[in-house]
Short mmCIF file of C-alpha atoms in Angstrom, two decimals:
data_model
loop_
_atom_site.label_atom_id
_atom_site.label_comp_id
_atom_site.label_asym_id
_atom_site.label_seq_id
_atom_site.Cartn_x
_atom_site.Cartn_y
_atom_site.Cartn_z
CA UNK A 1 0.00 0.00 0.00
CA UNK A 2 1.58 3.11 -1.07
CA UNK A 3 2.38 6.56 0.57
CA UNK A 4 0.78 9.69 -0.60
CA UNK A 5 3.03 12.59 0.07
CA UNK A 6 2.04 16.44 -0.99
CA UNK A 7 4.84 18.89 -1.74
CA UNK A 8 3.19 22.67 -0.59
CA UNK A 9 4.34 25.65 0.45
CA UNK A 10 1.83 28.36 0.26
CA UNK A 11 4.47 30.90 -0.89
CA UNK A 12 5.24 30.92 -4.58
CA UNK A 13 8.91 30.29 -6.11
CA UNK A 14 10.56 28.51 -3.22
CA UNK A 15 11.08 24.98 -4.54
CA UNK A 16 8.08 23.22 -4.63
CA UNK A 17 8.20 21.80 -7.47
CA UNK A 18 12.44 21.47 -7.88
CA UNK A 19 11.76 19.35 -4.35
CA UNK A 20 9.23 17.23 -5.79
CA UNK A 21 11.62 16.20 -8.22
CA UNK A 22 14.37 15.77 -6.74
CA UNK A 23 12.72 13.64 -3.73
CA UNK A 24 10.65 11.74 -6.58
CA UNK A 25 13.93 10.42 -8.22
CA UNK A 26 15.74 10.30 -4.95
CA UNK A 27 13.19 7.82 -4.00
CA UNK A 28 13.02 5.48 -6.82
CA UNK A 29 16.95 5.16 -7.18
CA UNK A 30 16.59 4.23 -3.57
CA UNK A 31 14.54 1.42 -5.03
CA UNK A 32 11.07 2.47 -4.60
CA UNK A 33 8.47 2.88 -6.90
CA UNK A 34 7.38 6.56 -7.58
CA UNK A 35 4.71 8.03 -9.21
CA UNK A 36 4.88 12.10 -9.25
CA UNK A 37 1.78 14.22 -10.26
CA UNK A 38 1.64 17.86 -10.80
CA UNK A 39 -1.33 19.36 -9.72
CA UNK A 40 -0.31 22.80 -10.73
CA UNK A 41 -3.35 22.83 -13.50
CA UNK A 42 -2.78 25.52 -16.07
CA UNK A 43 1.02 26.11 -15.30
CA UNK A 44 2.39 22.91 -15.98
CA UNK A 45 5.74 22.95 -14.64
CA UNK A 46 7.43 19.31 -13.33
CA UNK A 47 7.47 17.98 -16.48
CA UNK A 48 10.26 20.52 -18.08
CA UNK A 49 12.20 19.90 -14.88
CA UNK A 50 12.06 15.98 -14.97
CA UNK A 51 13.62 16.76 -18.93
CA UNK A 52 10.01 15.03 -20.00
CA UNK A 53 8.12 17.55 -21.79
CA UNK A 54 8.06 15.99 -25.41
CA UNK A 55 6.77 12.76 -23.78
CA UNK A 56 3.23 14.20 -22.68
CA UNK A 57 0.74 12.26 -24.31
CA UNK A 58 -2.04 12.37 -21.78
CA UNK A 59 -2.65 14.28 -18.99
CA UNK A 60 -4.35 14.84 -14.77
CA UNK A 61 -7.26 16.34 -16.63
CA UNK A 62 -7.30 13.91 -19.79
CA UNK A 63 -7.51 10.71 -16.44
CA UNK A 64 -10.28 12.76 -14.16
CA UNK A 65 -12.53 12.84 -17.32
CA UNK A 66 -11.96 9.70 -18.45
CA UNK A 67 -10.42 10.37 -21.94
CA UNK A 68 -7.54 8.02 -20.98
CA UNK A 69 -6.67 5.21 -18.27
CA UNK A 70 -4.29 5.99 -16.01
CA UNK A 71 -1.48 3.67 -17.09
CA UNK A 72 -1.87 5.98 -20.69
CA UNK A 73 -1.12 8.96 -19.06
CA UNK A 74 1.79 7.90 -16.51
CA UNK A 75 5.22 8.85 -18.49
CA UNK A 76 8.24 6.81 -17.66
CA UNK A 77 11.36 8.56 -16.58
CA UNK A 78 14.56 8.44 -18.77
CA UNK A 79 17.00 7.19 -16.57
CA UNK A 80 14.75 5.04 -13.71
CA UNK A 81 12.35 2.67 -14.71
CA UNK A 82 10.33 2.64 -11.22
CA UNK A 83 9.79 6.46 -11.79
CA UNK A 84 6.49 8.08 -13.08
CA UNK A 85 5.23 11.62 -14.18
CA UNK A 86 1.65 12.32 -14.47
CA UNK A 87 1.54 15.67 -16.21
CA UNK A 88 -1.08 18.55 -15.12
CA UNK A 89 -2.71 19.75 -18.27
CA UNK A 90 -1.63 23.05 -19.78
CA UNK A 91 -5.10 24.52 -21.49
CA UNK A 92 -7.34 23.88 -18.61
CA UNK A 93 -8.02 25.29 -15.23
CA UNK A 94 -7.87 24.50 -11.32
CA UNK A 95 -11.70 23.96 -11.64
CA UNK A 96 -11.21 21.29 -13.90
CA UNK A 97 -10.69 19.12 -10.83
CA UNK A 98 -12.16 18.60 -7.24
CA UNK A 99 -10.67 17.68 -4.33
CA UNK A 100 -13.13 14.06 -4.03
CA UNK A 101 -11.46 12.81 -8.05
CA UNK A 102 -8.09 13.60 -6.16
CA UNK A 103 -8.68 11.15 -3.50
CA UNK A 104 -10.22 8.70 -5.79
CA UNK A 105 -7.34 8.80 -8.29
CA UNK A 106 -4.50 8.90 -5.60
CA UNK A 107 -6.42 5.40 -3.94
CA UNK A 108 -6.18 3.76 -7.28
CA UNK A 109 -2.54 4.59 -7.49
CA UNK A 110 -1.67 3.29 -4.10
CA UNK A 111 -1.89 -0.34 -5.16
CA UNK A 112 0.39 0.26 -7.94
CA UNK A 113 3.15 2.67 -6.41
CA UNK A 114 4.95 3.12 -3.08
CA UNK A 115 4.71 6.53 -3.22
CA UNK A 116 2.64 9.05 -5.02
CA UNK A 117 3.93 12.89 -5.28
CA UNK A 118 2.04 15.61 -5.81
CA UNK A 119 3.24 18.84 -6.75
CA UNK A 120 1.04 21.07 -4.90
CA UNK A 121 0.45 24.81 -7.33
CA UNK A 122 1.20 27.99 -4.89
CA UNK A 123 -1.74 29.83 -2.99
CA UNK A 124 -4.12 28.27 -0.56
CA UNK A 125 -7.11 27.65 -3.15
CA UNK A 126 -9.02 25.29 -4.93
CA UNK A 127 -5.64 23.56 -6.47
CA UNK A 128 -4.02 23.53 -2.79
CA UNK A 129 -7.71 21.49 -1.81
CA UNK A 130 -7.12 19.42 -4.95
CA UNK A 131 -3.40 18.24 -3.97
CA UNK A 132 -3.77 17.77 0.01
CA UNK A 133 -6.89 15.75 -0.57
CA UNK A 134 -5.52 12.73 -0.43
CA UNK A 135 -2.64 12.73 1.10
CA UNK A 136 -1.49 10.70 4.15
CA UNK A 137 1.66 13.65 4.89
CA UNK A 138 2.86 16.59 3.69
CA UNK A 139 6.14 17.82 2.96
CA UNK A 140 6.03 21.80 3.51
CA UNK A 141 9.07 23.61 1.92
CA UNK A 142 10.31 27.11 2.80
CA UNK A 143 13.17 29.45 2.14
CA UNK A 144 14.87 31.39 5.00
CA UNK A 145 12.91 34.24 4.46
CA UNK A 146 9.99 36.54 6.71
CA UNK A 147 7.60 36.24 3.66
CA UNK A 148 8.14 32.47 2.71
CA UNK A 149 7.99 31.38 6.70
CA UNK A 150 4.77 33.51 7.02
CA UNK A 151 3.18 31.64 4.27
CA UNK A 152 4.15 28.58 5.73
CA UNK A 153 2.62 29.06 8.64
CA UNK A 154 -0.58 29.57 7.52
CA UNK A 155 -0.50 26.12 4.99
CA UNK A 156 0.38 24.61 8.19
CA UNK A 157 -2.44 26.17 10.06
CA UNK A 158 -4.76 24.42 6.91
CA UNK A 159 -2.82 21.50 6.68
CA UNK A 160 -3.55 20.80 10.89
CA UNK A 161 -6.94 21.74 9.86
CA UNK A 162 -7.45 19.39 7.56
CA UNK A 163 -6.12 16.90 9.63
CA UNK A 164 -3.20 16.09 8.21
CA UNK A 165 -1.00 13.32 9.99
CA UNK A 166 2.50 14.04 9.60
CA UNK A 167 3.85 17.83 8.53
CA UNK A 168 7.39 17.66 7.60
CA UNK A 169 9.12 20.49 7.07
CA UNK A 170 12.42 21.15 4.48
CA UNK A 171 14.64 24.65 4.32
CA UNK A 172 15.36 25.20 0.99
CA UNK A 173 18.04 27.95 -0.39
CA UNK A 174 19.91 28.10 2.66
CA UNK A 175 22.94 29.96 2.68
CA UNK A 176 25.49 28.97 4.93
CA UNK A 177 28.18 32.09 5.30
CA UNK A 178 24.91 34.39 5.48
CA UNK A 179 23.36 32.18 8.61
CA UNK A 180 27.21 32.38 10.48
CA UNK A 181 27.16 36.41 9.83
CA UNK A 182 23.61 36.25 11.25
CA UNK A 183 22.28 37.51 8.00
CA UNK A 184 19.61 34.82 7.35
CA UNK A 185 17.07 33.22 9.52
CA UNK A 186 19.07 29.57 10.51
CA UNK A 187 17.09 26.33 10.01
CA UNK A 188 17.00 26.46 13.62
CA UNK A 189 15.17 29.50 14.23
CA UNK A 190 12.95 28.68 11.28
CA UNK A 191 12.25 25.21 12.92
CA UNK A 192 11.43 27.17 16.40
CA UNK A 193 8.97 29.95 14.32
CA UNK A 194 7.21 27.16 13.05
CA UNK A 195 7.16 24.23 15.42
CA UNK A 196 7.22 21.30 13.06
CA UNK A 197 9.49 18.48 12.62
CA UNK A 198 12.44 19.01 10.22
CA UNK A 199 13.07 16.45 7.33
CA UNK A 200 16.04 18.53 5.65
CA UNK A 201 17.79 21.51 4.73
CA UNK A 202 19.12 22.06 1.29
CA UNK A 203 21.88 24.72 1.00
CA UNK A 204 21.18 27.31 -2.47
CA UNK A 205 23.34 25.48 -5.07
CA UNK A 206 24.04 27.21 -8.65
CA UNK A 207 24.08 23.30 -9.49
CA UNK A 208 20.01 22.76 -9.41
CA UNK A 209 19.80 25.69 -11.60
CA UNK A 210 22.49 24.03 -14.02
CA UNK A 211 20.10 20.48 -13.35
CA UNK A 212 17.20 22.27 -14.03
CA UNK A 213 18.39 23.60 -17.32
CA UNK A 214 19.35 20.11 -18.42
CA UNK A 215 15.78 18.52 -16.80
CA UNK A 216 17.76 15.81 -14.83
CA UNK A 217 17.21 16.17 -10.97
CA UNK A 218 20.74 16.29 -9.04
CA UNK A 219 19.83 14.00 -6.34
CA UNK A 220 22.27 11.64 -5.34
CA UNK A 221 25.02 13.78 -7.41
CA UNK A 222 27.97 14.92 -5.53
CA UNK A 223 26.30 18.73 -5.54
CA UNK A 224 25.77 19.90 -1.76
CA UNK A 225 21.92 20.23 -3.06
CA UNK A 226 22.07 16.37 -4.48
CA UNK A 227 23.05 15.15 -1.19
CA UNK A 228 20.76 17.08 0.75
CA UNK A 229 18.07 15.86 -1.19
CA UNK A 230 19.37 12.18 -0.95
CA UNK A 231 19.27 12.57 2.92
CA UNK A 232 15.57 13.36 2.97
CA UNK A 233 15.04 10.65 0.76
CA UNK A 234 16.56 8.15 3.45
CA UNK A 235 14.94 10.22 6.05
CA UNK A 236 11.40 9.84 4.31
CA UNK A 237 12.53 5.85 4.39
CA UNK A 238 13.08 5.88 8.28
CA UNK A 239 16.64 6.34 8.14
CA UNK A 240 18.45 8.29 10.95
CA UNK A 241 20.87 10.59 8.81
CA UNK A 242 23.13 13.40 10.40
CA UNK A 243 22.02 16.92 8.96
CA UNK A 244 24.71 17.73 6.09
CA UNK A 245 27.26 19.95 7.13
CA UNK A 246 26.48 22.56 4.34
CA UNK A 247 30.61 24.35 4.72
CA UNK A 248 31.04 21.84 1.77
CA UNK A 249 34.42 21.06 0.46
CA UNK A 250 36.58 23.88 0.27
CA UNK A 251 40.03 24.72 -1.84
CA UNK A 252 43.59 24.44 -0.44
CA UNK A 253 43.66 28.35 -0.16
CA UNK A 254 40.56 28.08 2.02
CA UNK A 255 41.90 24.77 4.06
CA UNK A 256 44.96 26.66 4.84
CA UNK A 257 43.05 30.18 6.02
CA UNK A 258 40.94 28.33 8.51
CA UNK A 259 44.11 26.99 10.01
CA UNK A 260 45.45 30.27 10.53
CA UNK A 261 42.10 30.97 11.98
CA UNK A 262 41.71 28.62 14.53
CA UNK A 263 45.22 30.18 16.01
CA UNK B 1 30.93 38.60 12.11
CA UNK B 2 32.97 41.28 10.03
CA UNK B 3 34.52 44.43 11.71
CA UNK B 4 31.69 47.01 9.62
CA UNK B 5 28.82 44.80 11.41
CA UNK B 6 30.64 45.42 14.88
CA UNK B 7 28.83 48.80 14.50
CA UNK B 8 25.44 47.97 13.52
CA UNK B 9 23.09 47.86 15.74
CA UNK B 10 21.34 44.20 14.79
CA UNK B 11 22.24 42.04 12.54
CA UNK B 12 18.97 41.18 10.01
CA UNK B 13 18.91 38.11 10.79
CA UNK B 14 17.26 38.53 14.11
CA UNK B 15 15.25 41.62 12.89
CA UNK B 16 13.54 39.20 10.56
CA UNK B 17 13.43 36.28 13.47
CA UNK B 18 11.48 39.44 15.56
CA UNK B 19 9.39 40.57 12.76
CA UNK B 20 8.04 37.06 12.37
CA UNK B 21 7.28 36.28 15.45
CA UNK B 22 5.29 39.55 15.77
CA UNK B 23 3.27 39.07 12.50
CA UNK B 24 2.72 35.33 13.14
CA UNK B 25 1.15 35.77 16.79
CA UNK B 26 -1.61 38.11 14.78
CA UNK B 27 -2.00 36.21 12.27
CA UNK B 28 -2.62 32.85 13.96
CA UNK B 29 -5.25 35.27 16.41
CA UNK B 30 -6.81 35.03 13.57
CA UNK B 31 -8.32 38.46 14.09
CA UNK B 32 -9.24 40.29 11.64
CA UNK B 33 -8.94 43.78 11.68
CA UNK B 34 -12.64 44.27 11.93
CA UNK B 35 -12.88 42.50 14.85
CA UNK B 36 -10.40 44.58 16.12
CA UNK B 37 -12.46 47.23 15.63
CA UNK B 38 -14.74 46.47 17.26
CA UNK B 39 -12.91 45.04 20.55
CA UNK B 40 -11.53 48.74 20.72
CA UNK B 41 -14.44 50.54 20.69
CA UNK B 42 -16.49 47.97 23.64
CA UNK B 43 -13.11 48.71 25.68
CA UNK B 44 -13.53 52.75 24.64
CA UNK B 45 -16.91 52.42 25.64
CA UNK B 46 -15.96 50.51 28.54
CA UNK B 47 -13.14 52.49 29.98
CA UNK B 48 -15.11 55.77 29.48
CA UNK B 49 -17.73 55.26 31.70
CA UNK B 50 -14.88 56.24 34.46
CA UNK B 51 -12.31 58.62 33.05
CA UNK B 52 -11.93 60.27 29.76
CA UNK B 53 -9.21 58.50 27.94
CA UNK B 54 -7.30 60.64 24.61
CA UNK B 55 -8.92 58.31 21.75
CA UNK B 56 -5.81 60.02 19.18
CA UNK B 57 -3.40 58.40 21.15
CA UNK B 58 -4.80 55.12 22.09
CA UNK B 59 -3.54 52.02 20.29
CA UNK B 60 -4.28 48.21 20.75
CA UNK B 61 -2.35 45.56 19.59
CA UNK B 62 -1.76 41.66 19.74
CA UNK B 63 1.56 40.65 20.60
CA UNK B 64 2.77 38.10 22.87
CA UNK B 65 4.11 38.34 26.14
CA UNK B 66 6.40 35.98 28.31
CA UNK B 67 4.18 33.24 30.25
CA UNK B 68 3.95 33.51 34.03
CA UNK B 69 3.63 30.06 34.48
CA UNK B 70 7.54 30.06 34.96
CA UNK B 71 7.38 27.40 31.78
CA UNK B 72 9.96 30.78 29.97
CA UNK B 73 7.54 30.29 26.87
CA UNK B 74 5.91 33.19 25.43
CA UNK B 75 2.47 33.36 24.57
CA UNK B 76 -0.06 36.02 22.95
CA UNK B 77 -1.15 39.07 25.00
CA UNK B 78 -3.25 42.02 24.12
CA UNK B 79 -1.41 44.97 24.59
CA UNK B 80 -3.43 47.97 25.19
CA UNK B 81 -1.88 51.67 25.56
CA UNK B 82 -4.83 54.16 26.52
CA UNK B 83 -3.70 57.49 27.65
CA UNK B 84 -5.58 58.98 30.33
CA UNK B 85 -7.09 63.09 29.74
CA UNK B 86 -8.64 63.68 32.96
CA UNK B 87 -9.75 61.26 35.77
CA UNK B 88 -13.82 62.01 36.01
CA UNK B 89 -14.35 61.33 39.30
CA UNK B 90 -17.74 59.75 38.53
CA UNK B 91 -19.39 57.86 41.87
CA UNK B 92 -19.99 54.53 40.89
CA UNK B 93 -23.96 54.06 40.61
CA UNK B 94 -25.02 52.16 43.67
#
C-alpha cells in the first residue's frame, strides 16, 4: 500500500516543485516505486524539470474525465524505470478538478506505487484542496525568508486543519556564510517559528539551476543540493541521517586560512 | 561577524526572526482587523464610563508576552496603551 506525500508551500517560487523532483527520483533510485503528479493545472511545470516535456501524451485532466486510463497517461522517466510523471494539463483550469477525483485517483494509485507525489500549485485555493486531498503527509518547503515562513505558517495552520498526519518540514536555499554572519534566519530559528518536525535543509546550489536547465534532478550527485536531497530521501525511508554539514568542500587556499584561523 | 557589522546595531537576521514572530502571533489570532475594531471601541466604551481616555493616542495591539507560568515560553497578550485626559471622578452608581 503506497504513501501519498504532498509537496506545498503556500508561498510561490521557493522549490516546490524542484523538491518534488528531486525527492521523486531520490526515492526510486533508492529502489522504490514513484509516481509524481503535478497538480499545478494551467502552469504545468514538473514535467520541463524531470527533462520530460516531449513525452506528454495524456494528462491529470485527460484521467479525471476519463479520456484516458491511467497507465496511458503515466510517463516513464529516462533514466529510472520505477519512476512516473503524471503531467497537469496546460489549457485547462484549477476547476477542472475537485478535491473528491483527487482522493479517488491517488487510492487507485496506491496499489500500484509506493509513493505518489504531488506537486502542490502555490496559494491556498481550490488547487491547494485538490493536492492535500488525499494525502497521508505533507512535505512543507520554505526558504529562509519573513515572507516564505509567514506563508508557511498559515499552509500549516490548513494542513492541521485538515487533519493532516504528519507535517514535515524542508529549508530550501539556505545559505550557509549568510546564517554564520547572522544575515539569514538559521534552520533552527525557522524550525522554532514554526514548530514542526524538520526532514532537511538544502543549502542554495548554482548546481540545481544548471540540473534544471538540463531537466535531470541532481539527487544523489555529488552537488551539496544532491546530497541534501538524498538525505531526505533516506529520512522519508526511516533512516536516521546526520544533517549535512552545508561548509562543503573547500580549496587548499581556504583549508589553509581556517588553520590560521583557529590560532 | 565582520569588523563594519561590529557597529550595527542588529544584525537582520534577528530583525527578521522578531518581525516574524510579531506578525505570526496576529496572524494565527486570527483576528481580523474588523474584529479589532470592534474590541476597541467595547473597551472605549468601557473604559469611558470612568475617566476620559485621549482616543488620538490610544492604540491596541496583539503581541505576545512571556508566560507567568515560569514554563519561559511566550504566549499572545493584548497589549493595550490608553492614555488617560482627565480622571472624572464619577461615583460609581449604587
Amino acid at each position: 500500500m503506497g504513501e501519498v506525500i504532498v509537496v506545498t508551500s503556500g508561498k510561490g517560487g521557493v522549490g516546490k516543485t524542484t523538491t518534488t523532483a528531486n525527492v521523486g527520483t531520490g526515492l526510486a533510485k533508492l529502489g522504490k516505486k514513484v509516481v509524481l503528479i503535478d497538480t499545478d493545472i494551467g502552469l504545468r511545470n514538473l514535467d520541463v524539470v524531470m527533462g520530460l516535456e516531449n513525452r506528454i501524451v495524456y494528462n491529470l485532466v485527460d484521467v479525471i474525465e476519463g479520456n484516458c486510463r491511467i497507465k496511458q497517461a503515466l510517463i516513464k522517466d529516462k533514466r529510472l524505470d520505477t519512476l512516473y510523471l503524471l503531467p497537469s494539463a496546460q489549457t485547462k483550469d484549477k476547476s477542472a478538478v475537485n478535491p473528491e477525483q483527487m482522493k479517488k485517483l491517488a487510492e487507485q494509485l496506491k496499489d500500484e506505487f509506493d509513493y505518489i507525489i504531488m506537486d502542490c500549485p502555490a496559494g491556498i485555493e481550490q488547487g491547494f484542496q485538490n493536492a492535500i486531498a488525499g494525502a497521508d503527509s505533507a512535505l512543507v518547503v520554505t526558504t529562509p525568508e519573513v515572507s516564505a515562513v509567514r506563508d508557511a505558517d498559515r499552509i500549516i495552520g490548513l494542513l492541521d486543519a485538515n487533519e493532516m498526519k504528519q507535517i514535515h518540514l524542508i529549508v530550501n536555499r539556505l545559505r550557509n556564510q549568510m546564517v554564520k554572519d547572522n544575515n539569514m534566519l538559521s534552520s533552527d530559528d525557522v524550525v522554532e517559528i514554526l514548530g514542526v518536525d524538520l526532514i532537511g535543509v538544502v543549502p542554495d546550489d548554482e548546481q540545481i539551476i544548471v540540473s534544471t536547465n538540463n531537466g535531470e534532478p541532481l539527487v544523489g550527485t555529488e552537488a551539496l543540493a544532491g546530497q541534501a536531497y538524498m538525505n531526505i530521501c533516506r529520512r522519508l525511508l526511516g533512516e536516521e541521517v546526520e544533517l549535512l554539514d552545508l561548509n562543503g568542500k573547500k580549496g587548499l587556499f581556504s583549508k589553509i586560512g581556517n588553520l590560521f584561523k583557529k590560532n | 561577524m565582520g569588523f563594519a557589522d561590529f557597529f550595527r546595531k542588529k544584525a537582520s537576521g534577528s530583525i527578521a526572526k522578531d518581525r516574524l514572530k510579531l506578525v505570526l502571533v496576529s496572524d494565527r489570532a486570527n483576528c481580523s482587523p474588523e474584529i479589532m475594531e470592534q474590541m476597541k471601541n467595547d473597551i472605549i466604551e468601557v473604559i469611558s464610563k470612568y475617566m476620559e481616555i485621549d482616543m488620538e493616542g490610544m492604540d491596541i495591539k496583539i503581541s505576545q508576552t512571556d508566560m507567568e507560568d515560569g514554563s519561559g515560553t511566550s504566549g499572545p497578550a493584548i497589549f493595550a496603551n490608553i492614555p488617560i485626559r482627565e480622571m472624572r471622578g464619577k461615583k460609581r452608581s449604587e
